[in-house]
Amino acid sequence: TYENLPVYNEDGTKISYTVEESTIGDYTVSVAPTAATLTRADGETEWKGSIGLTNKYTPGKITLILRKVWVDTDADDTVIGERPESVVIKVKAEATTDETVAELITAGFTQDETNKKLYTKNYTLTAADATTAAHTWQQATEQLPKFDAAGKELKWSIEEDTVPNYQAPTYVNEGNLYTVVNVYERTEITGTKIWQDGGKTHDNTTE
């Protein structure tokens, strides 16, 4: 329980609260609702809001959270970047043995023909995956196997193709949260005014 939380932002809009929970062993967490604002019933003085977290025991399973963060706004938080309609994040699982991990195949992963220890699957994120966090898209994978055929933990990573007009992506991994950050590549144009008029004096000119 959290008490004495502010209800409104400085601009008068209501604050939307979200919660996150670190991975707990062999438990999968689900959040519903994913965000909440504080409300007050008629005649009551106390503002209330609730977000539910459920931990389900799923031994040998893992759910990855794929997060896309856009850094492409001006000082007024207006988007100036050229975000595409969608981005594809490639999730990679690396095993310790060539023996096929059947659960990954069932989940739609493809086993590399050359390096049979490597499995990949593409996940598409769009603006429909936007969260209450500013300029963030997020999607959870289905439950995936935690171990390979030899009983060793799978090694996970993500990869994204460079988005046009953005810098090469930066990757951050915290537990089962995998984040890719895209920074907008700004272009500056400068110009020089040259007078070819025999050295005459001119008023300041703006073009």
PDB file of C-alpha atoms in Angstrom:
ATOM      1  CA  THR A   1       0.000   0.000   0.000  1.00  0.00           C
ATOM      2  CA  TYR A   2       1.258   3.441  -0.961  1.00  0.00           C
ATOM      3  CA  GLU A   3      -0.130   6.480   0.849  1.00  0.00           C
ATOM      4  CA  ASN A   4      -0.111  10.267   0.389  1.00  0.00           C
ATOM      5  CA  LEU A   5       0.463  10.068  -3.369  1.00  0.00           C
ATOM      6  CA  PRO A   6      -0.259  13.165  -5.475  1.00  0.00           C
ATOM      7  CA  VAL A   7      -3.409  12.973  -7.620  1.00  0.00           C
ATOM      8  CA  TYR A   8      -2.640  15.628 -10.230  1.00  0.00           C
ATOM      9  CA  ASN A   9       0.304  16.784 -12.325  1.00  0.00           C
ATOM     10  CA  GLU A  10       1.341  20.428 -12.242  1.00  0.00           C
ATOM     11  CA  ASP A  11      -0.699  21.049 -15.408  1.00  0.00           C
ATOM     12  CA  GLY A  12      -3.869  19.766 -13.731  1.00  0.00           C
ATOM     13  CA  THR A  13      -4.015  16.399 -15.487  1.00  0.00           C
ATOM     14  CA  LYS A  14      -4.380  13.252 -13.430  1.00  0.00           C
ATOM     15  CA  ILE A  15      -1.280  11.190 -12.726  1.00  0.00           C
ATOM     16  CA  SER A  16      -1.348   7.642 -14.113  1.00  0.00           C
ATOM     17  CA  TYR A  17       0.497   5.191 -11.868  1.00  0.00           C
ATOM     18  CA  THR A  18       2.177   1.963 -12.996  1.00  0.00           C
ATOM     19  CA  VAL A  19       4.082  -0.733 -11.121  1.00  0.00           C
ATOM     20  CA  GLU A  20       6.814  -3.173 -12.024  1.00  0.00           C
ATOM     21  CA  GLU A  21       8.072  -6.238 -10.203  1.00  0.00           C
ATOM     22  CA  SER A  22      11.458  -7.896 -10.497  1.00  0.00           C
ATOM     23  CA  THR A  23      11.601 -11.520 -11.568  1.00  0.00           C
ATOM     24  CA  ILE A  24      10.991 -13.932  -8.675  1.00  0.00           C
ATOM     25  CA  GLY A  25      12.499 -17.350  -9.301  1.00  0.00           C
ATOM     26  CA  ASP A  26      10.140 -19.649 -11.207  1.00  0.00           C
ATOM     27  CA  TYR A  27       7.174 -17.279 -11.000  1.00  0.00           C
ATOM     28  CA  THR A  28       5.597 -15.391 -13.900  1.00  0.00           C
ATOM     29  CA  VAL A  29       4.094 -12.016 -13.006  1.00  0.00           C
ATOM     30  CA  SER A  30       1.002 -10.529 -14.627  1.00  0.00           C
ATOM     31  CA  VAL A  31      -0.316  -7.018 -13.988  1.00  0.00           C
ATOM     32  CA  ALA A  32      -3.991  -6.077 -14.303  1.00  0.00           C
ATOM     33  CA  PRO A  33      -4.889  -3.346 -14.759  1.00  0.00           C
ATOM     34  CA  THR A  34      -1.526  -2.168 -16.075  1.00  0.00           C
ATOM     35  CA  ALA A  35      -2.109   1.431 -14.894  1.00  0.00           C
ATOM     36  CA  ALA A  36      -4.425   3.344 -12.557  1.00  0.00           C
ATOM     37  CA  THR A  37      -5.430   6.877 -11.675  1.00  0.00           C
ATOM     38  CA  LEU A  38      -6.706   7.841  -8.234  1.00  0.00           C
ATOM     39  CA  THR A  39     -10.479   8.306  -7.917  1.00  0.00           C
ATOM     40  CA  ARG A  40     -12.809   9.373  -5.122  1.00  0.00           C
ATOM     41  CA  ALA A  41     -16.388   8.231  -4.598  1.00  0.00           C
ATOM     42  CA  ASP A  42     -19.134  10.763  -3.879  1.00  0.00           C
ATOM     43  CA  GLY A  43     -19.120  11.796  -0.243  1.00  0.00           C
ATOM     44  CA  GLU A  44     -15.685  10.318   0.442  1.00  0.00           C
ATOM     45  CA  THR A  45     -12.527  12.261   1.201  1.00  0.00           C
ATOM     46  CA  GLU A  46     -10.014   9.526   0.396  1.00  0.00           C
ATOM     47  CA  TRP A  47      -8.637   9.028  -3.103  1.00  0.00           C
ATOM     48  CA  LYS A  48      -8.079   5.403  -4.070  1.00  0.00           C
ATOM     49  CA  GLY A  49      -6.595   3.367  -6.906  1.00  0.00           C
ATOM     50  CA  SER A  50      -5.444  -0.192  -7.336  1.00  0.00           C
ATOM     51  CA  ILE A  51      -3.216  -2.296  -9.566  1.00  0.00           C
ATOM     52  CA  GLY A  52      -3.128  -6.059  -9.154  1.00  0.00           C
ATOM     53  CA  LEU A  53      -0.011  -8.207  -9.460  1.00  0.00           C
ATOM     54  CA  THR A  54      -0.378 -11.957  -9.778  1.00  0.00           C
ATOM     55  CA  ASN A  55       2.556 -14.356  -9.454  1.00  0.00           C
ATOM     56  CA  LYS A  56       1.992 -17.749 -11.089  1.00  0.00           C
ATOM     57  CA  TYR A  57       4.337 -20.617 -10.355  1.00  0.00           C
ATOM     58  CA  THR A  58       5.744 -21.727 -13.710  1.00  0.00           C
ATOM     59  CA  PRO A  59       8.806 -23.905 -13.086  1.00  0.00           C
ATOM     60  CA  GLY A  60      11.173 -23.965 -16.018  1.00  0.00           C
ATOM     61  CA  LYS A  61       9.347 -21.143 -17.827  1.00  0.00           C
ATOM     62  CA  ILE A  62      10.204 -17.509 -18.549  1.00  0.00           C
ATOM     63  CA  THR A  63       8.356 -14.584 -20.089  1.00  0.00           C
ATOM     64  CA  LEU A  64      10.473 -11.860 -21.685  1.00  0.00           C
ATOM     65  CA  ILE A  65       9.372  -8.237 -21.653  1.00  0.00           C
ATOM     66  CA  LEU A  66      10.377  -6.416 -24.844  1.00  0.00           C
ATOM     67  CA  ARG A  67      10.530  -2.656 -24.401  1.00  0.00           C
ATOM     68  CA  LYS A  68      11.167   0.013 -27.044  1.00  0.00           C
ATOM     69  CA  VAL A  69      12.085   3.520 -25.842  1.00  0.00           C
ATOM     70  CA  TRP A  70      11.994   6.463 -28.270  1.00  0.00           C
ATOM     71  CA  VAL A  71      14.276   9.430 -27.572  1.00  0.00           C
ATOM     72  CA  ASP A  72      12.970  11.838 -30.209  1.00  0.00           C
ATOM     73  CA  THR A  73      11.196  14.793 -28.622  1.00  0.00           C
ATOM     74  CA  ASP A  74      11.936  18.500 -28.242  1.00  0.00           C
ATOM     75  CA  ALA A  75      12.002  20.546 -25.044  1.00  0.00           C
ATOM     76  CA  ASP A  76       8.177  20.624 -25.011  1.00  0.00           C
ATOM     77  CA  ASP A  77       7.996  16.813 -25.243  1.00  0.00           C
ATOM     78  CA  THR A  78       6.666  17.024 -28.779  1.00  0.00           C
ATOM     79  CA  VAL A  79       7.714  14.160 -31.039  1.00  0.00           C
ATOM     80  CA  ILE A  80      10.040  15.433 -33.768  1.00  0.00           C
ATOM     81  CA  GLY A  81      11.353  12.070 -34.882  1.00  0.00           C
ATOM     82  CA  GLU A  82      10.057  10.018 -37.790  1.00  0.00           C
ATOM     83  CA  ARG A  83       8.883   6.888 -36.048  1.00  0.00           C
ATOM     84  CA  PRO A  84       7.927   3.988 -38.308  1.00  0.00           C
ATOM     85  CA  GLU A  85       4.521   2.340 -37.985  1.00  0.00           C
ATOM     86  CA  SER A  86       6.193  -0.752 -36.562  1.00  0.00           C
ATOM     87  CA  VAL A  87       9.536  -2.180 -35.532  1.00  0.00           C
ATOM     88  CA  VAL A  88      10.704  -5.774 -35.459  1.00  0.00           C
ATOM     89  CA  ILE A  89      12.683  -7.045 -32.496  1.00  0.00           C
ATOM     90  CA  LYS A  90      14.447 -10.344 -33.075  1.00  0.00           C
ATOM     91  CA  VAL A  91      14.612 -12.469 -29.941  1.00  0.00           C
ATOM     92  CA  LYS A  92      17.498 -14.930 -29.826  1.00  0.00           C
ATOM     93  CA  ALA A  93      17.888 -17.995 -27.617  1.00  0.00           C
ATOM     94  CA  GLU A  94      21.228 -19.742 -27.417  1.00  0.00           C
ATOM     95  CA  ALA A  95      21.473 -23.310 -26.099  1.00  0.00           C
ATOM     96  CA  THR A  96      24.539 -25.192 -24.904  1.00  0.00           C
ATOM     97  CA  THR A  97      23.904 -28.211 -27.135  1.00  0.00           C
ATOM     98  CA  ASP A  98      22.814 -28.874 -30.720  1.00  0.00           C
ATOM     99  CA  GLU A  99      19.927 -31.030 -29.508  1.00  0.00           C
ATOM    100  CA  THR A 100      16.632 -29.387 -30.534  1.00  0.00           C
ATOM    101  CA  VAL A 101      14.604 -27.548 -27.866  1.00  0.00           C
ATOM    102  CA  ALA A 102      11.129 -28.669 -28.922  1.00  0.00           C
ATOM    103  CA  GLU A 103       9.317 -26.052 -26.816  1.00  0.00           C
ATOM    104  CA  LEU A 104      11.071 -23.249 -28.695  1.00  0.00           C
ATOM    105  CA  ILE A 105      10.009 -24.704 -32.034  1.00  0.00           C
ATOM    106  CA  THR A 106       6.420 -24.982 -30.759  1.00  0.00           C
ATOM    107  CA  ALA A 107       6.593 -21.308 -29.721  1.00  0.00           C
ATOM    108  CA  GLY A 108       7.482 -20.314 -33.286  1.00  0.00           C
ATOM    109  CA  PHE A 109      11.246 -20.039 -33.006  1.00  0.00           C
ATOM    110  CA  THR A 110      13.442 -21.108 -35.912  1.00  0.00           C
ATOM    111  CA  GLN A 111      16.541 -23.202 -35.294  1.00  0.00           C
ATOM    112  CA  ASP A 112      19.551 -21.976 -37.259  1.00  0.00           C
ATOM    113  CA  GLU A 113      20.632 -24.521 -39.861  1.00  0.00           C
ATOM    114  CA  THR A 114      24.328 -23.691 -39.480  1.00  0.00           C
ATOM    115  CA  ASN A 115      24.509 -23.064 -35.734  1.00  0.00           C
ATOM    116  CA  LYS A 116      21.928 -25.427 -34.269  1.00  0.00           C
ATOM    117  CA  LYS A 117      22.425 -23.968 -30.815  1.00  0.00           C
ATOM    118  CA  LEU A 118      20.802 -20.698 -31.971  1.00  0.00           C
ATOM    119  CA  TYR A 119      17.057 -20.031 -32.203  1.00  0.00           C
ATOM    120  CA  THR A 120      15.338 -16.816 -33.355  1.00  0.00           C
ATOM    121  CA  LYS A 121      11.848 -15.357 -33.536  1.00  0.00           C
ATOM    122  CA  ASN A 122      10.616 -11.936 -34.678  1.00  0.00           C
ATOM    123  CA  TYR A 123       8.230  -9.880 -32.545  1.00  0.00           C
ATOM    124  CA  THR A 124       6.526  -6.808 -34.057  1.00  0.00           C
ATOM    125  CA  LEU A 125       5.866  -3.752 -31.879  1.00  0.00           C
ATOM    126  CA  THR A 126       3.614  -0.866 -32.941  1.00  0.00           C
ATOM    127  CA  ALA A 127       2.107   2.272 -31.416  1.00  0.00           C
ATOM    128  CA  ALA A 128      -0.713  -0.004 -30.202  1.00  0.00           C
ATOM    129  CA  ASP A 129       1.843  -1.381 -27.728  1.00  0.00           C
ATOM    130  CA  ALA A 130       2.374   2.072 -26.172  1.00  0.00           C
ATOM    131  CA  THR A 131       2.467   2.148 -22.380  1.00  0.00           C
ATOM    132  CA  THR A 132       1.725   4.905 -19.900  1.00  0.00           C
ATOM    133  CA  ALA A 133       5.470   5.545 -19.693  1.00  0.00           C
ATOM    134  CA  ALA A 134       6.457   8.387 -21.990  1.00  0.00           C
ATOM    135  CA  HIS A 135       7.359   7.357 -25.557  1.00  0.00           C
ATOM    136  CA  THR A 136       7.598   3.661 -24.764  1.00  0.00           C
ATOM    137  CA  TRP A 137       6.255   0.597 -26.591  1.00  0.00           C
ATOM    138  CA  GLN A 138       6.193  -2.712 -24.753  1.00  0.00           C
ATOM    139  CA  GLN A 139       5.181  -6.302 -25.424  1.00  0.00           C
ATOM    140  CA  ALA A 140       5.483  -9.551 -23.493  1.00  0.00           C
ATOM    141  CA  THR A 141       6.397 -12.830 -25.122  1.00  0.00           C
ATOM    142  CA  GLU A 142       4.496 -16.020 -24.483  1.00  0.00           C
ATOM    143  CA  GLN A 143       5.840 -18.355 -21.806  1.00  0.00           C
ATOM    144  CA  LEU A 144       9.130 -19.736 -23.084  1.00  0.00           C
ATOM    145  CA  PRO A 145      11.322 -22.598 -21.873  1.00  0.00           C
ATOM    146  CA  LYS A 146      13.998 -21.587 -19.419  1.00  0.00           C
ATOM    147  CA  PHE A 147      16.299 -24.557 -20.078  1.00  0.00           C
ATOM    148  CA  ASP A 148      17.738 -26.320 -23.110  1.00  0.00           C
ATOM    149  CA  ALA A 149      17.720 -30.077 -23.793  1.00  0.00           C
ATOM    150  CA  ALA A 150      20.773 -30.499 -21.538  1.00  0.00           C
ATOM    151  CA  GLY A 151      19.056 -28.829 -18.590  1.00  0.00           C
ATOM    152  CA  LYS A 152      21.173 -25.675 -18.870  1.00  0.00           C
ATOM    153  CA  GLU A 153      19.659 -22.183 -18.883  1.00  0.00           C
ATOM    154  CA  LEU A 154      19.086 -20.684 -22.311  1.00  0.00           C
ATOM    155  CA  LYS A 155      20.939 -17.444 -23.030  1.00  0.00           C
ATOM    156  CA  TRP A 156      18.627 -14.706 -24.335  1.00  0.00           C
ATOM    157  CA  SER A 157      19.380 -11.583 -26.368  1.00  0.00           C
ATOM    158  CA  ILE A 158      17.585  -9.199 -28.722  1.00  0.00           C
ATOM    159  CA  GLU A 159      18.490  -7.466 -31.971  1.00  0.00           C
ATOM    160  CA  GLU A 160      16.839  -4.773 -34.058  1.00  0.00           C
ATOM    161  CA  ASP A 161      17.629  -3.431 -37.517  1.00  0.00           C
ATOM    162  CA  THR A 162      18.649   0.232 -37.556  1.00  0.00           C
ATOM    163  CA  VAL A 163      15.585   2.487 -37.812  1.00  0.00           C
ATOM    164  CA  PRO A 164      15.946   5.114 -40.588  1.00  0.00           C
ATOM    165  CA  ASN A 165      16.896   8.586 -39.275  1.00  0.00           C
ATOM    166  CA  TYR A 166      17.769   7.156 -35.842  1.00  0.00           C
ATOM    167  CA  GLN A 167      21.129   6.265 -34.353  1.00  0.00           C
ATOM    168  CA  ALA A 168      22.141   2.628 -34.027  1.00  0.00           C
ATOM    169  CA  PRO A 169      20.034   1.047 -31.258  1.00  0.00           C
ATOM    170  CA  THR A 170      21.292   0.679 -27.701  1.00  0.00           C
ATOM    171  CA  TYR A 171      20.380  -2.456 -25.728  1.00  0.00           C
ATOM    172  CA  VAL A 172      19.788  -2.764 -21.982  1.00  0.00           C
ATOM    173  CA  ASN A 173      18.978  -6.001 -20.147  1.00  0.00           C
ATOM    174  CA  GLU A 174      17.643  -6.186 -16.573  1.00  0.00           C
ATOM    175  CA  GLY A 175      16.401  -9.620 -15.561  1.00  0.00           C
ATOM    176  CA  ASN A 176      13.698 -10.651 -18.030  1.00  0.00           C
ATOM    177  CA  LEU A 177      13.293  -7.041 -19.269  1.00  0.00           C
ATOM    178  CA  TYR A 178      14.988  -6.391 -22.605  1.00  0.00           C
ATOM    179  CA  THR A 179      15.057  -2.748 -23.729  1.00  0.00           C
ATOM    180  CA  VAL A 180      16.092  -1.212 -27.041  1.00  0.00           C
ATOM    181  CA  VAL A 181      16.602   2.568 -27.154  1.00  0.00           C
ATOM    182  CA  ASN A 182      16.363   4.586 -30.369  1.00  0.00           C
ATOM    183  CA  VAL A 183      17.744   8.150 -30.422  1.00  0.00           C
ATOM    184  CA  TYR A 184      16.628  10.469 -33.203  1.00  0.00           C
ATOM    185  CA  GLU A 185      19.442  11.665 -35.471  1.00  0.00           C
ATOM    186  CA  ARG A 186      19.046  15.428 -35.783  1.00  0.00           C
ATOM    187  CA  THR A 187      20.370  17.223 -38.863  1.00  0.00           C
ATOM    188  CA  GLU A 188      21.665  20.788 -38.631  1.00  0.00           C
ATOM    189  CA  ILE A 189      21.863  22.990 -41.724  1.00  0.00           C
ATOM    190  CA  THR A 190      23.959  26.155 -41.773  1.00  0.00           C
ATOM    191  CA  GLY A 191      24.333  28.724 -44.528  1.00  0.00           C
ATOM    192  CA  THR A 192      26.538  31.673 -45.466  1.00  0.00           C
ATOM    193  CA  LYS A 193      25.305  34.849 -47.204  1.00  0.00           C
ATOM    194  CA  ILE A 194      27.748  36.266 -49.794  1.00  0.00           C
ATOM    195  CA  TRP A 195      27.176  39.700 -51.360  1.00  0.00           C
ATOM    196  CA  GLN A 196      28.616  40.240 -54.842  1.00  0.00           C
ATOM    197  CA  ASP A 197      27.786  43.925 -55.318  1.00  0.00           C
ATOM    198  CA  GLY A 198      31.018  45.897 -55.163  1.00  0.00           C
ATOM    199  CA  GLY A 199      31.058  46.348 -51.395  1.00  0.00           C
ATOM    200  CA  LYS A 200      27.772  48.237 -50.938  1.00  0.00           C
ATOM    201  CA  THR A 201      26.361  48.592 -47.434  1.00  0.00           C
ATOM    202  CA  HIS A 202      23.174  46.648 -46.701  1.00  0.00           C
ATOM    203  CA  ASP A 203      20.674  46.481 -43.862  1.00  0.00           C
ATOM    204  CA  ASN A 204      20.532  43.193 -41.934  1.00  0.00           C
ATOM    205  CA  THR A 205      18.810  40.607 -44.085  1.00  0.00           C
ATOM    206  CA  THR A 206      17.051  37.511 -42.847  1.00  0.00           C
ATOM    207  CA  GLU A 207      16.314  34.590 -45.129  1.00  0.00           C
TER     208      GLU A 207
END
